[in-house]
Short mmCIF file of C-alpha atoms in Angstrom, two decimals:
data_model
loop_
_atom_site.label_atom_id
_atom_site.label_comp_id
_atom_site.label_asym_id
_atom_site.label_seq_id
_atom_site.Cartn_x
_atom_site.Cartn_y
_atom_site.Cartn_z
CA GLU A 1 -76.40 -10.41 38.61
CA ILE A 2 -72.75 -11.27 38.11
CA VAL A 3 -71.31 -11.31 41.37
CA LEU A 4 -67.54 -10.68 41.96
CA THR A 5 -65.71 -12.28 45.14
CA GLN A 6 -62.30 -10.53 45.97
CA SER A 7 -59.89 -12.59 48.12
CA PRO A 8 -58.32 -12.28 50.63
CA ALA A 9 -60.36 -9.76 52.48
CA THR A 10 -56.97 -8.30 53.98
CA LEU A 11 -53.41 -8.81 53.00
CA SER A 12 -50.77 -7.90 55.51
CA LEU A 13 -47.55 -7.19 53.79
CA SER A 14 -44.25 -5.04 54.15
CA PRO A 15 -43.20 -2.19 51.68
CA GLY A 16 -41.07 -3.86 48.81
CA GLU A 17 -42.79 -7.10 49.08
CA ARG A 18 -45.25 -8.45 46.17
CA ALA A 19 -49.11 -8.21 46.22
CA THR A 20 -51.28 -10.56 44.69
CA LEU A 21 -55.05 -9.99 44.85
CA SER A 22 -57.75 -12.26 43.16
CA CYS A 23 -61.20 -11.51 41.82
CA ARG A 24 -63.51 -14.41 40.91
CA ALA A 25 -66.68 -13.83 38.77
CA SER A 26 -69.83 -15.69 39.08
CA GLN A 27 -70.01 -16.39 35.29
CA SER A 28 -67.51 -15.35 32.48
CA ILE A 29 -67.14 -11.75 31.91
CA SER A 30 -64.47 -12.32 29.14
CA SER A 31 -61.91 -9.52 29.70
CA TYR A 32 -64.11 -6.98 31.20
CA LEU A 33 -62.71 -6.66 34.50
CA VAL A 34 -61.33 -3.29 36.28
CA TRP A 35 -59.30 -2.44 38.94
CA TYR A 36 -59.69 0.44 41.26
CA GLN A 37 -57.74 1.75 44.48
CA GLN A 38 -59.24 3.69 47.10
CA LYS A 39 -57.85 5.46 49.99
CA PRO A 40 -59.64 6.78 53.08
CA GLY A 41 -61.54 9.81 52.65
CA GLN A 42 -61.01 9.81 48.54
CA ALA A 43 -62.89 8.67 45.51
CA PRO A 44 -61.48 5.53 43.70
CA ARG A 45 -58.87 5.70 41.41
CA LEU A 46 -58.76 3.72 38.10
CA LEU A 47 -55.85 1.30 37.85
CA ILE A 48 -56.72 -1.44 35.40
CA TYR A 49 -58.93 -1.70 32.61
CA ASP A 50 -59.93 -4.71 30.38
CA SER A 51 -58.29 -6.87 32.92
CA SER A 52 -54.81 -6.13 31.85
CA ASN A 53 -54.31 -2.37 30.32
CA ARG A 54 -52.98 0.00 32.90
CA ALA A 55 -54.56 3.34 33.16
CA THR A 56 -52.91 6.60 32.34
CA GLY A 57 -50.46 7.60 34.76
CA ILE A 58 -50.50 4.10 36.80
CA PRO A 59 -47.09 2.97 37.56
CA ALA A 60 -45.74 -0.26 35.86
CA ARG A 61 -45.40 -2.13 39.18
CA PHE A 62 -49.18 -2.57 38.91
CA SER A 63 -50.27 -5.27 36.49
CA GLY A 64 -53.65 -7.27 35.86
CA SER A 65 -54.37 -10.34 34.35
CA GLY A 66 -57.02 -13.00 33.75
CA SER A 67 -59.90 -13.76 31.40
CA GLY A 68 -63.56 -15.69 31.93
CA THR A 69 -64.02 -15.94 35.74
CA ASP A 70 -60.48 -15.51 37.27
CA PHE A 71 -58.58 -12.29 37.42
CA THR A 72 -55.47 -11.11 39.43
CA LEU A 73 -53.96 -7.65 40.35
CA THR A 74 -50.32 -7.97 41.10
CA ILE A 75 -48.43 -5.17 42.92
CA THR A 76 -44.62 -6.32 42.38
CA SER A 77 -42.67 -4.31 44.90
CA LEU A 78 -45.24 -2.36 47.54
CA GLU A 79 -44.60 1.26 48.08
CA ARG A 80 -46.01 3.00 51.25
CA GLU A 81 -48.41 5.09 49.01
CA ASP A 82 -50.14 1.76 47.61
CA PHE A 83 -51.55 0.63 51.37
CA ALA A 84 -55.26 0.82 50.43
CA VAL A 85 -58.27 -0.96 49.59
CA TYR A 86 -58.53 -2.35 46.13
CA TYR A 87 -61.97 -3.00 44.28
CA CYS A 88 -62.77 -4.93 41.36
CA GLN A 89 -65.73 -4.15 38.77
CA GLN A 90 -67.25 -5.98 35.98
CA ARG A 91 -68.46 -4.37 32.64
CA SER A 92 -69.87 -7.04 31.12
CA ASN A 93 -73.29 -6.88 32.05
CA TRP A 94 -75.81 -4.50 33.62
CA PRO A 95 -75.90 -4.05 36.29
CA LEU A 96 -72.31 -2.97 36.77
CA THR A 97 -70.90 -4.85 39.81
CA PHE A 98 -68.07 -4.38 42.31
CA GLY A 99 -66.22 -6.92 44.39
CA GLY A 100 -66.56 -6.30 48.23
CA GLY A 101 -62.34 -5.37 48.25
CA THR A 102 -59.44 -6.51 49.56
CA LYS A 103 -57.37 -4.27 52.17
CA VAL A 104 -53.66 -4.45 51.49
CA GLU A 105 -52.25 -3.01 54.93
CA ILE A 106 -48.88 -2.56 56.37
CA LYS A 107 -47.69 -5.60 58.34
CA GLN B 1 -58.97 19.54 33.32
CA VAL B 2 -62.04 17.24 34.06
CA GLN B 3 -64.12 18.07 37.10
CA LEU B 4 -67.01 16.39 38.51
CA VAL B 5 -68.90 18.24 41.42
CA GLU B 6 -71.48 16.64 43.09
CA SER B 7 -74.14 18.46 45.44
CA GLY B 8 -77.68 18.19 47.36
CA GLY B 9 -76.57 15.59 49.82
CA GLY B 10 -77.72 16.06 53.31
CA VAL B 11 -79.79 14.46 56.10
CA VAL B 12 -83.45 13.38 55.00
CA GLN B 13 -85.96 11.41 56.86
CA PRO B 14 -87.08 7.80 55.68
CA GLY B 15 -89.80 8.14 52.82
CA ARG B 16 -88.76 11.54 51.70
CA SER B 17 -87.01 12.78 48.56
CA LEU B 18 -83.66 14.21 47.56
CA ARG B 19 -82.14 15.63 44.25
CA LEU B 20 -78.32 15.31 43.79
CA SER B 21 -76.62 17.30 41.33
CA CYS B 22 -73.19 16.73 39.35
CA ALA B 23 -71.64 19.73 37.46
CA ALA B 24 -69.13 18.21 34.78
CA SER B 25 -66.34 20.39 33.26
CA GLY B 26 -63.14 19.73 31.28
CA PHE B 27 -64.77 17.00 28.48
CA THR B 28 -67.17 16.94 26.16
CA PHE B 29 -70.03 15.98 28.46
CA ASN B 30 -72.74 15.05 25.95
CA SER B 31 -70.23 12.31 24.45
CA TYR B 32 -70.02 10.49 27.51
CA ASP B 33 -72.47 7.95 29.38
CA MET B 34 -72.72 8.81 32.85
CA HIS B 35 -72.99 7.19 36.15
CA TRP B 36 -73.70 7.22 39.77
CA VAL B 37 -71.99 5.17 42.32
CA ARG B 38 -72.47 4.96 46.30
CA GLN B 39 -70.64 3.73 49.00
CA ALA B 40 -72.24 3.35 52.24
CA PRO B 41 -70.22 4.49 55.17
CA GLY B 42 -67.42 1.53 55.77
CA LYS B 43 -68.61 -0.43 53.28
CA GLY B 44 -67.72 -1.12 49.44
CA LEU B 45 -68.62 0.46 46.45
CA GLU B 46 -72.14 -0.07 44.64
CA TRP B 47 -72.90 1.02 41.01
CA VAL B 48 -76.35 2.77 41.22
CA ALA B 49 -77.39 3.91 37.65
CA VAL B 50 -76.34 5.20 34.28
CA ILE B 51 -77.51 7.35 31.39
CA PHE B 52 -76.33 7.22 28.17
CA TYR B 53 -74.62 9.98 26.50
CA ASP B 54 -78.10 11.04 24.60
CA GLY B 55 -80.42 10.42 27.41
CA THR B 56 -82.00 7.31 25.76
CA ASN B 57 -81.09 4.55 27.80
CA LYS B 58 -81.07 4.32 31.46
CA TYR B 59 -80.36 1.63 33.73
CA TYR B 60 -80.48 1.18 37.52
CA VAL B 61 -79.52 -1.47 40.21
CA ASP B 62 -82.50 -3.44 41.48
CA SER B 63 -82.52 -1.68 44.84
CA VAL B 64 -83.21 1.73 43.52
CA LYS B 65 -85.68 0.77 40.64
CA GLY B 66 -88.98 2.71 40.73
CA ARG B 67 -87.31 4.90 43.24
CA PHE B 68 -84.50 6.61 41.66
CA THR B 69 -84.37 8.65 38.38
CA ILE B 70 -81.17 9.50 36.69
CA SER B 71 -81.25 12.29 34.13
CA ARG B 72 -78.96 14.95 32.31
CA ASP B 73 -78.91 18.32 30.83
CA ASN B 74 -76.64 18.38 28.14
CA SER B 75 -76.98 22.19 27.60
CA LYS B 76 -75.80 22.65 31.30
CA ASN B 77 -73.28 19.86 31.52
CA MET B 78 -75.30 18.41 34.50
CA LEU B 79 -76.16 15.08 35.80
CA TYR B 80 -78.98 14.60 38.23
CA LEU B 81 -80.37 11.86 40.23
CA GLN B 82 -83.76 12.13 41.88
CA MET B 83 -84.18 9.93 44.96
CA ASN B 84 -87.65 9.35 46.01
CA SER B 85 -88.97 6.82 49.21
CA LEU B 86 -85.54 7.13 50.64
CA ARG B 87 -84.52 4.21 53.10
CA ALA B 88 -82.18 3.75 55.73
CA GLU B 89 -80.04 1.74 53.49
CA ASP B 90 -79.68 4.22 50.85
CA THR B 91 -77.38 6.08 53.40
CA ALA B 92 -73.99 6.60 51.49
CA VAL B 93 -71.76 8.66 49.76
CA TYR B 94 -72.80 9.34 46.07
CA TYR B 95 -70.36 9.93 43.76
CA CYS B 96 -70.92 10.84 39.84
CA ALA B 97 -68.43 8.79 37.95
CA LYS B 98 -67.27 9.66 33.90
CA PRO B 99 -65.94 6.44 31.86
CA ARG B 100 -62.61 6.18 30.56
CA SER B 101 -64.20 6.41 26.87
CA GLY B 102 -67.58 7.26 26.01
CA GLY B 103 -69.50 4.03 26.31
CA TYR B 104 -67.04 1.73 28.15
CA PRO B 105 -67.92 2.15 32.05
CA GLU B 106 -64.44 1.83 33.33
CA PHE B 107 -64.70 5.35 35.49
CA ASP B 108 -61.27 7.36 35.31
CA TYR B 109 -62.81 10.41 36.60
CA TRP B 110 -65.04 10.63 39.89
CA GLY B 111 -66.36 13.35 41.86
CA GLN B 112 -65.60 14.17 45.67
CA GLY B 113 -68.64 12.65 46.46
CA THR B 114 -71.99 13.97 48.14
CA LEU B 115 -73.12 12.15 51.47
CA VAL B 116 -76.60 11.36 51.95
CA THR B 117 -78.06 10.29 55.54
CA VAL B 118 -81.51 8.87 55.49
CA SER B 119 -82.35 8.94 59.31
CA SER B 120 -85.52 10.12 61.53
#
């Protein structure tokens, strides 16, 4: 199975700052990488699919990039509602797998 | 609007069985593969199983193979997960999830989740 490693585990930032989250795959997954945001007590929310495509209704401050094994989610200027846990997921191979998550917390 | 409503969770002893249901509405259910994803308390997301739109193909994560069975009833817009031989490590919130498009497993809608607790 494809292992996704997210880093850092925790990111402590202030509102208005830029967040850069990493997701590394154990083998090439082309551009078949998805990003979700999850807040406590809520289901995940789809942010980005196919590495760089924003899902419906997702603000432009969220962007994704990468291909092969290395991927990045960037939030250009953090809003208070962006403090949450972020997961990557690959859809290249079965079984689908998720990364362990990056928590973006308020500094 | 799209709605996914899970039910059937609860407390169950190790080795026993439980059947989860997911009622879908607001989209053409029989055109979408459907998935179960779980999340252990305080932990990350784990994909569990998929059933193709017509029920012809099913895939599972290794840890549940031979114990869990995913099924669907397209006439009732229902998705199911039969869980047998439950273990403590199956304790989690179980979500049903709908792909953004029919066959590509990026999940744009999730249910609210149903909690399964396996404990003696």
